[in-house]
Amino acid sequence: MSDSAHVGPIVFADAIARGQLVEHGEVVTFRVDDRTTGDTWWRESRLGEKQGDCRVEQIAAVDPSDDEALAPYRELSGFETVGDWQDAIRELNGAMDEGHLYRVTTV
């Protein structure tokens, strides 16, 4: 999806991914649904307060059950292993459905 005039906030409910963003200024995150990209802000929960400004860029559509699809981005995900990242995806989404990887950077 291309940059939009209105970019909704992005939620980082997972403490590991959130920590990666806060500590390193960037994170690669998996989302089941395609989302708007561009300048926005992030928060910890769907109704939570704004925690900071960020920019969202789409990387690619992926099958999260494919280790090789996630491996190149694992370090920027904040997770120790691809398996840990997959566990978090499963926990947050209830399944391992195809989705999208996004790079989120603080501004």
CSV table of C-alpha atoms in Angstrom, one decimal:
chain,number,residue,atom,x,y,z
A,1,MET,CA,0.0,0.0,0.0
A,2,SER,CA,1.4,3.4,-0.8
A,3,ASP,CA,1.7,6.4,1.5
A,4,SER,CA,-1.7,7.7,2.6
A,5,ALA,CA,-2.9,11.1,3.7
A,6,HIS,CA,-4.2,9.4,6.9
A,7,VAL,CA,-2.0,6.8,8.5
A,8,GLY,CA,-3.5,5.1,11.6
A,9,PRO,CA,-1.3,4.5,14.6
A,10,ILE,CA,0.5,1.2,15.0
A,11,VAL,CA,0.2,-0.9,18.1
A,12,PHE,CA,3.1,-2.8,19.7
A,13,ALA,CA,1.5,-5.1,22.2
A,14,ASP,CA,4.5,-7.4,22.2
A,15,ALA,CA,7.1,-6.3,24.8
A,16,ILE,CA,10.0,-7.7,22.8
A,17,ALA,CA,9.1,-5.9,19.5
A,18,ARG,CA,8.3,-2.7,21.5
A,19,GLY,CA,11.6,-2.9,23.2
A,20,GLN,CA,13.4,-3.3,19.9
A,21,LEU,CA,11.7,-0.1,18.6
A,22,VAL,CA,12.4,1.9,21.8
A,23,GLU,CA,16.1,0.7,22.2
A,24,HIS,CA,17.2,0.7,18.6
A,25,GLY,CA,14.9,3.1,16.8
A,26,GLU,CA,13.7,0.5,14.4
A,27,VAL,CA,11.8,-2.8,14.3
A,28,VAL,CA,10.6,-5.2,11.6
A,29,THR,CA,7.1,-6.3,12.6
A,30,PHE,CA,4.6,-8.8,11.1
A,31,ARG,CA,1.0,-7.9,10.5
A,32,VAL,CA,-1.8,-10.1,9.2
A,33,ASP,CA,-3.6,-7.2,7.6
A,34,ASP,CA,-2.2,-4.8,5.0
A,35,ARG,CA,-2.0,-1.4,6.6
A,36,THR,CA,-1.3,2.2,5.7
A,37,THR,CA,2.3,3.4,5.5
A,38,GLY,CA,4.0,6.7,6.1
A,39,ASP,CA,4.4,9.0,9.1
A,40,THR,CA,2.3,8.1,12.2
A,41,TRP,CA,2.7,7.3,15.9
A,42,TRP,CA,2.8,4.1,18.0
A,43,ARG,CA,1.2,2.9,21.2
A,44,GLU,CA,1.3,-0.2,23.4
A,45,SER,CA,-2.4,-1.1,23.1
A,46,ARG,CA,-5.3,-0.5,20.8
A,47,LEU,CA,-6.7,2.3,23.0
A,48,GLY,CA,-3.4,3.3,24.6
A,49,GLU,CA,-1.8,6.7,24.8
A,50,LYS,CA,0.7,7.8,22.1
A,51,GLN,CA,4.2,6.6,23.0
A,52,GLY,CA,6.2,8.1,20.1
A,53,ASP,CA,6.3,9.2,16.5
A,54,CYS,CA,7.3,6.7,13.8
A,55,ARG,CA,7.4,5.9,10.1
A,56,VAL,CA,5.9,2.7,8.7
A,57,GLU,CA,7.2,1.2,5.5
A,58,GLN,CA,6.0,-2.1,3.9
A,59,ILE,CA,8.7,-4.7,3.2
A,60,ALA,CA,6.9,-7.7,1.7
A,61,ALA,CA,4.1,-10.1,1.9
A,62,VAL,CA,5.2,-13.3,3.7
A,63,ASP,CA,4.1,-16.7,5.0
A,64,PRO,CA,5.3,-16.5,8.7
A,65,SER,CA,5.4,-20.3,9.0
A,66,ASP,CA,8.3,-20.2,6.4
A,67,ASP,CA,11.5,-19.8,8.5
A,68,GLU,CA,13.4,-18.5,5.4
A,69,ALA,CA,10.9,-15.7,4.9
A,70,LEU,CA,11.5,-14.3,8.4
A,71,ALA,CA,15.2,-15.1,8.8
A,72,PRO,CA,16.7,-12.1,7.0
A,73,TYR,CA,14.6,-9.8,9.3
A,74,ARG,CA,15.0,-11.7,12.6
A,75,GLU,CA,17.7,-9.4,14.0
A,76,LEU,CA,15.5,-6.3,13.5
A,77,SER,CA,12.5,-8.1,15.0
A,78,GLY,CA,14.1,-8.1,18.4
A,79,PHE,CA,13.6,-11.8,18.9
A,80,GLU,CA,16.4,-14.2,19.7
A,81,THR,CA,15.3,-16.8,17.1
A,82,VAL,CA,12.9,-17.1,14.2
A,83,GLY,CA,11.0,-19.7,16.3
A,84,ASP,CA,10.6,-17.1,19.1
A,85,TRP,CA,9.2,-14.6,16.6
A,86,GLN,CA,6.9,-17.2,15.2
A,87,ASP,CA,5.6,-18.0,18.7
A,88,ALA,CA,4.8,-14.3,19.2
A,89,ILE,CA,3.0,-14.1,15.8
A,90,ARG,CA,1.0,-17.2,16.8
A,91,GLU,CA,0.2,-15.8,20.2
A,92,LEU,CA,-0.9,-12.3,18.9
A,93,ASN,CA,-2.8,-13.6,15.8
A,94,GLY,CA,-4.1,-17.0,16.9
A,95,ALA,CA,-2.7,-18.6,13.7
A,96,MET,CA,0.2,-18.4,11.2
A,97,ASP,CA,-1.8,-16.8,8.4
A,98,GLU,CA,0.0,-15.0,5.6
A,99,GLY,CA,0.6,-11.4,6.2
A,100,HIS,CA,3.0,-8.5,5.7
A,101,LEU,CA,6.3,-7.4,7.1
A,102,TYR,CA,6.8,-3.7,8.0
A,103,ARG,CA,9.8,-1.7,9.0
A,104,VAL,CA,9.0,0.9,11.6
A,105,THR,CA,11.5,3.6,12.5
A,106,THR,CA,11.2,6.3,15.2
A,107,VAL,CA,11.4,9.9,14.0
